[in-house]
Structures are given as C-alpha cells and as structure tokens.
Short mmCIF file of C-alpha atoms in Angstrom, two decimals:
data_model
loop_
_atom_site.label_atom_id
_atom_site.label_comp_id
_atom_site.label_asym_id
_atom_site.label_seq_id
_atom_site.Cartn_x
_atom_site.Cartn_y
_atom_site.Cartn_z
CA GLU A 1 25.31 7.33 86.05
CA ILE A 2 21.76 8.43 85.42
CA VAL A 3 21.22 12.11 86.26
CA LEU A 4 17.79 13.23 87.44
CA THR A 5 16.79 16.83 86.78
CA GLN A 6 13.81 18.23 88.66
CA SER A 7 11.77 21.24 87.65
CA PRO A 8 10.90 23.77 88.67
CA ALA A 9 13.47 24.43 91.39
CA THR A 10 10.82 26.35 93.32
CA LEU A 11 7.06 26.20 92.94
CA SER A 12 4.89 28.84 94.61
CA LEU A 13 1.25 27.86 95.08
CA SER A 14 -1.61 28.27 97.52
CA PRO A 15 -3.51 25.70 99.56
CA GLY A 16 -6.22 24.06 97.49
CA GLU A 17 -4.27 24.41 94.24
CA ARG A 18 -2.87 21.57 92.16
CA ALA A 19 0.89 20.98 92.12
CA THR A 20 2.76 19.31 89.28
CA LEU A 21 6.42 18.46 89.86
CA SER A 22 8.64 17.11 87.11
CA CYS A 23 11.60 14.73 87.15
CA ARG A 24 13.54 14.07 83.95
CA ALA A 25 16.18 11.36 83.62
CA SER A 26 19.30 11.57 81.42
CA GLN A 27 18.47 8.12 80.04
CA SER A 28 15.56 5.75 80.21
CA VAL A 29 14.75 4.57 83.73
CA ASN A 30 13.15 1.24 84.58
CA ARG A 31 10.16 1.16 86.90
CA TYR A 32 12.26 2.02 89.97
CA LEU A 33 11.41 5.69 90.31
CA ALA A 34 10.43 7.04 93.73
CA TRP A 35 9.41 10.38 95.23
CA TYR A 36 10.22 11.69 98.71
CA GLN A 37 9.01 14.60 100.80
CA GLN A 38 11.40 16.36 103.18
CA LYS A 39 10.45 18.98 105.74
CA PRO A 40 13.02 21.17 107.58
CA GLY A 41 14.99 19.27 110.18
CA GLN A 42 13.49 15.94 109.18
CA PRO A 43 14.67 13.01 107.09
CA PRO A 44 13.05 12.34 103.71
CA LYS A 45 9.88 10.30 103.69
CA VAL A 46 8.94 8.09 100.79
CA LEU A 47 5.63 9.03 99.16
CA ILE A 48 5.60 7.16 95.85
CA TYR A 49 7.62 4.17 94.64
CA GLU A 50 7.80 2.26 91.36
CA ILE A 51 6.50 5.36 89.55
CA PHE A 52 2.90 5.34 90.84
CA LYS A 53 2.55 3.18 93.98
CA ARG A 54 1.69 5.14 97.13
CA ALA A 55 3.59 4.23 100.27
CA ALA A 56 1.59 3.17 103.32
CA GLY A 57 -0.28 6.03 104.93
CA VAL A 58 0.28 8.51 102.08
CA PRO A 59 -2.89 10.47 101.23
CA ALA A 60 -4.62 9.83 97.93
CA ARG A 61 -4.02 13.43 96.81
CA PHE A 62 -0.45 12.37 95.99
CA SER A 63 -0.03 10.52 92.70
CA GLY A 64 2.86 9.57 90.45
CA SER A 65 3.01 8.95 86.72
CA GLY A 66 5.38 8.76 83.79
CA SER A 67 7.65 6.41 81.92
CA GLY A 68 10.96 6.32 80.11
CA THR A 69 12.70 9.56 81.01
CA ASP A 70 9.82 11.78 82.17
CA PHE A 71 8.07 11.44 85.50
CA THR A 72 5.57 13.56 87.40
CA LEU A 73 4.44 13.90 90.99
CA THR A 74 1.00 15.48 91.27
CA ILE A 75 -0.63 16.79 94.42
CA SER A 76 -4.27 17.26 93.52
CA SER A 77 -5.25 19.82 96.16
CA LEU A 78 -2.53 21.24 98.39
CA GLU A 79 -2.86 21.06 102.13
CA PRO A 80 -0.78 23.35 104.40
CA GLU A 81 1.37 20.40 105.49
CA ASP A 82 2.39 19.64 101.88
CA PHE A 83 4.71 22.63 101.60
CA ALA A 84 8.14 21.01 101.67
CA VAL A 85 10.98 19.90 99.40
CA TYR A 86 10.36 16.97 97.07
CA TYR A 87 13.01 14.67 95.60
CA CYS A 88 12.82 12.00 92.94
CA GLN A 89 15.14 8.97 93.10
CA GLN A 90 15.98 6.13 90.74
CA ARG A 91 17.82 2.87 90.99
CA GLY A 92 20.23 2.03 88.26
CA ASN A 93 22.30 -1.04 87.62
CA GLU A 94 25.21 -2.32 89.76
CA PRO A 95 23.06 -1.27 91.87
CA SER A 96 23.39 2.49 92.24
CA TYR A 97 20.94 5.15 93.34
CA THR A 98 20.69 8.79 92.38
CA PHE A 99 18.43 11.61 93.54
CA GLY A 100 17.22 14.73 91.81
CA GLN A 101 18.28 18.10 93.18
CA GLY A 102 14.81 18.76 94.62
CA THR A 103 11.81 21.02 94.10
CA LYS A 104 10.86 23.37 96.89
CA LEU A 105 7.10 23.75 97.14
CA GLU A 106 6.35 27.01 98.92
CA ILE A 107 3.24 28.94 99.84
CA GLN B 1 8.48 -0.77 112.75
CA VAL B 2 12.20 -0.34 112.23
CA GLN B 3 13.75 2.64 113.96
CA GLN B 4 17.31 3.82 113.51
CA GLN B 5 19.59 6.21 115.35
CA GLU B 6 22.89 7.54 114.05
CA SER B 7 25.83 8.19 116.36
CA GLY B 8 29.44 9.27 116.00
CA PRO B 9 31.74 12.30 116.11
CA GLY B 10 30.27 15.55 114.89
CA LEU B 11 33.69 16.85 113.92
CA VAL B 12 36.38 15.06 111.91
CA GLU B 13 39.74 16.46 110.88
CA PRO B 14 40.69 16.47 107.20
CA SER B 15 42.49 13.29 106.05
CA GLN B 16 41.08 11.34 109.03
CA THR B 17 38.46 8.60 108.85
CA LEU B 18 34.81 9.51 109.30
CA SER B 19 33.10 6.75 111.31
CA LEU B 20 29.40 6.47 112.07
CA THR B 21 27.18 3.84 113.64
CA CYS B 22 23.48 3.21 113.23
CA THR B 23 21.65 1.47 116.07
CA VAL B 24 18.55 -0.41 114.99
CA SER B 25 15.47 -1.06 117.12
CA GLY B 26 12.16 -2.68 116.33
CA ASP B 27 13.69 -5.56 114.38
CA SER B 28 16.83 -7.64 114.17
CA ILE B 29 19.68 -6.58 111.95
CA GLY B 30 19.90 -10.26 111.07
CA ASN B 31 16.48 -10.11 109.43
CA SER B 32 17.05 -11.07 105.80
CA ALA B 33 14.34 -8.66 104.66
CA TYR B 34 16.51 -5.54 104.94
CA TYR B 35 19.47 -3.83 103.35
CA TRP B 36 21.00 -1.46 105.89
CA GLY B 37 22.32 1.70 104.35
CA TRP B 38 23.43 5.31 104.38
CA VAL B 39 22.48 8.48 102.52
CA ARG B 40 24.05 11.89 103.06
CA GLN B 41 22.90 15.44 102.43
CA HIS B 42 25.36 18.25 101.94
CA PRO B 43 24.30 21.49 103.67
CA GLY B 44 21.42 23.09 101.80
CA ARG B 45 21.74 20.61 98.96
CA GLY B 46 20.37 17.34 97.65
CA LEU B 47 20.76 13.73 98.65
CA GLU B 48 23.56 11.29 97.83
CA TRP B 49 23.41 7.53 98.25
CA ILE B 50 26.48 6.18 100.03
CA GLY B 51 25.80 2.46 100.09
CA TYR B 52 24.17 -0.41 101.97
CA ILE B 53 25.03 -3.73 103.52
CA TYR B 54 23.19 -7.02 103.93
CA TYR B 55 23.27 -8.98 107.19
CA THR B 56 25.66 -11.46 105.52
CA GLY B 57 28.21 -8.68 105.13
CA ASP B 58 27.72 -8.24 101.39
CA ALA B 59 28.01 -4.52 100.71
CA PHE B 60 27.11 -2.28 97.77
CA TYR B 61 28.76 1.10 97.48
CA ASN B 62 28.33 4.29 95.49
CA PRO B 63 31.02 3.97 92.79
CA SER B 64 32.18 7.54 93.41
CA LEU B 65 32.93 6.73 97.08
CA LYS B 66 33.82 3.05 96.83
CA SER B 67 37.58 3.44 97.17
CA ARG B 68 37.17 5.15 100.57
CA LEU B 69 34.24 3.21 102.00
CA THR B 70 33.90 0.31 104.39
CA MET B 71 30.61 -0.89 105.88
CA SER B 72 30.05 -3.53 108.51
CA VAL B 73 27.34 -5.09 110.69
CA ASP B 74 27.48 -6.01 114.37
CA MET B 75 24.79 -8.58 115.13
CA SER B 76 25.54 -8.59 118.87
CA LYS B 77 24.77 -4.88 119.18
CA ASN B 78 22.11 -4.70 116.44
CA GLN B 79 24.18 -2.03 114.72
CA PHE B 80 25.73 -1.30 111.37
CA SER B 81 28.53 1.11 110.62
CA VAL B 82 30.22 3.10 107.90
CA LYS B 83 33.81 4.30 107.62
CA LEU B 84 34.87 6.89 105.05
CA SER B 85 38.62 7.33 104.88
CA SER B 86 40.65 10.37 103.83
CA ALA B 87 37.84 12.76 104.72
CA THR B 88 37.78 16.20 103.11
CA VAL B 89 35.66 19.31 103.53
CA ALA B 90 33.47 17.95 100.74
CA ASP B 91 32.37 15.13 103.08
CA THR B 92 30.70 17.63 105.42
CA ALA B 93 27.04 16.60 105.43
CA VAL B 94 24.13 15.26 107.38
CA TYR B 95 24.44 11.49 107.34
CA TYR B 96 21.27 9.41 107.51
CA CYS B 97 20.78 5.72 108.15
CA ALA B 98 18.58 4.81 105.17
CA THR B 99 17.35 1.27 104.88
CA LYS B 100 15.37 -0.55 102.27
CA LEU B 101 13.49 -3.78 102.05
CA GLY B 102 15.19 -6.41 99.94
CA THR B 103 12.59 -6.42 97.20
CA THR B 104 12.34 -2.66 96.78
CA ALA B 105 14.44 0.06 95.20
CA HIS B 106 13.63 2.92 97.55
CA PHE B 107 14.44 3.74 101.16
CA ASP B 108 11.63 3.01 103.58
CA TYR B 109 13.30 3.69 106.92
CA TRP B 110 15.38 6.69 107.87
CA GLY B 111 17.16 7.85 110.99
CA GLN B 112 16.95 11.47 112.11
CA GLY B 113 20.40 12.20 110.74
CA ILE B 114 23.68 13.39 112.23
CA LEU B 115 25.68 16.38 111.07
CA VAL B 116 29.34 15.64 110.51
CA SER B 117 31.68 18.51 109.81
CA VAL B 118 35.13 17.94 108.36
CA SER B 119 37.34 20.76 109.53
CA SER B 120 40.65 21.42 111.21
#
C-alpha cells in the first residue's frame, strides 16, 4: 500500500499570503493524485485531480504540481474561506485508494 | 448533479454488523458512468477508502476491510448499501457516500456523512 505523508501538519498564515502544502508518497505514484479541501462539519471537496487539473468551479488561485513521489498544492493568495484541512489522495493498483493524514491551514 | 444521503443506525454493538444505505438523487444508480462508494473518517482523523460498487454489482474493496465487507445496489430504490461485519470500536467513524466517475480516480460526489458509533 502506498503511504502518503503530508507536511506540515499545521500551517499558520494570513489572508493574502501564499500557501504551499506538500504530499510525499512512499513509492512512485502515477498521475492519479488528487487534493481535497474539508471544512468543519462538511464532507471533503475535490479541488485538484490528476496532479494539476482543477475541478469545476475551483478558483484559479489553487494549483497542483509534482511528479513521482513529491506533490504540492499551492494557494497563491489566501482568502478567508481557504482556511480548512487539506488532504491528498492517490489511486494505486487493484484498485486501492489512500489519503494523506491532512494539513490544517489556519489563520 | 448527483446528490447522496446516508442513512442507518447511529449506534452498533460490538461484534454486530454495521449497515448503511446511500440514497441517490439527481441521476440513476443504473447510470454506467458512476462507481458508487464509501469513505470513512475516524473522529478527528484522516480519511479511509472503504470500497465502491458498479451498477452491475461488481465491487472493489479496501484490502484491509475486504473480509468483512459486502456492498450491494438496489435499482428499484436508487440506493446502494454497505455491510461491515464483526464491528469493533475501531469502526467508529463518520461514513460518507463517496462516488466517482468511471474514468476518474478521485471522488467527485459526497454525501454529508453519518456518524456511526460502535459501543455496548
């Protein structure tokens, strides 16, 4: 099973700043790497899929990049509504799916 | 737009079977575009994929849960279900319907979630 490790666990920033969230895989991942945003009391919402593709309706300030074992979610200029928990997710063979443990983005 | 709503007991006794149903609206569960699935979230923790099922009944399960899992679809009610046998305290979680399109490897549609506690 591929393990995804996210860092940092908590990221403290202010509105207007740039956020860089990391997701590292225990072995090389194909292109099926996604990012989700989860706010308290809500289900996760997909932001990015296949490493860099933005889901419908997701603002352009969210971008994804990376390859192999290292992936990054960047939020170019934080808005108040962006403070939430972010998870990365990959699809392995069989198929099987694993999530990272999450990064909490706080003000 | 697919919408999903989880339902089932909020409390299950240890060793019993945890059973949940997801009611789909906005599209037919017989639509070949979707894989109907489940993800759970342990309190204050991360997400765990449980599995998903195609309208044909073909199911794909998390290997770590496979021996205890059964999923099914009910076309007449536009619902799909999950059963997790021999429940333990470790199965206490919020359970989400989490569905993906057939050509993708992420989960596009989520229910609001239902908290299931396993306790005597």
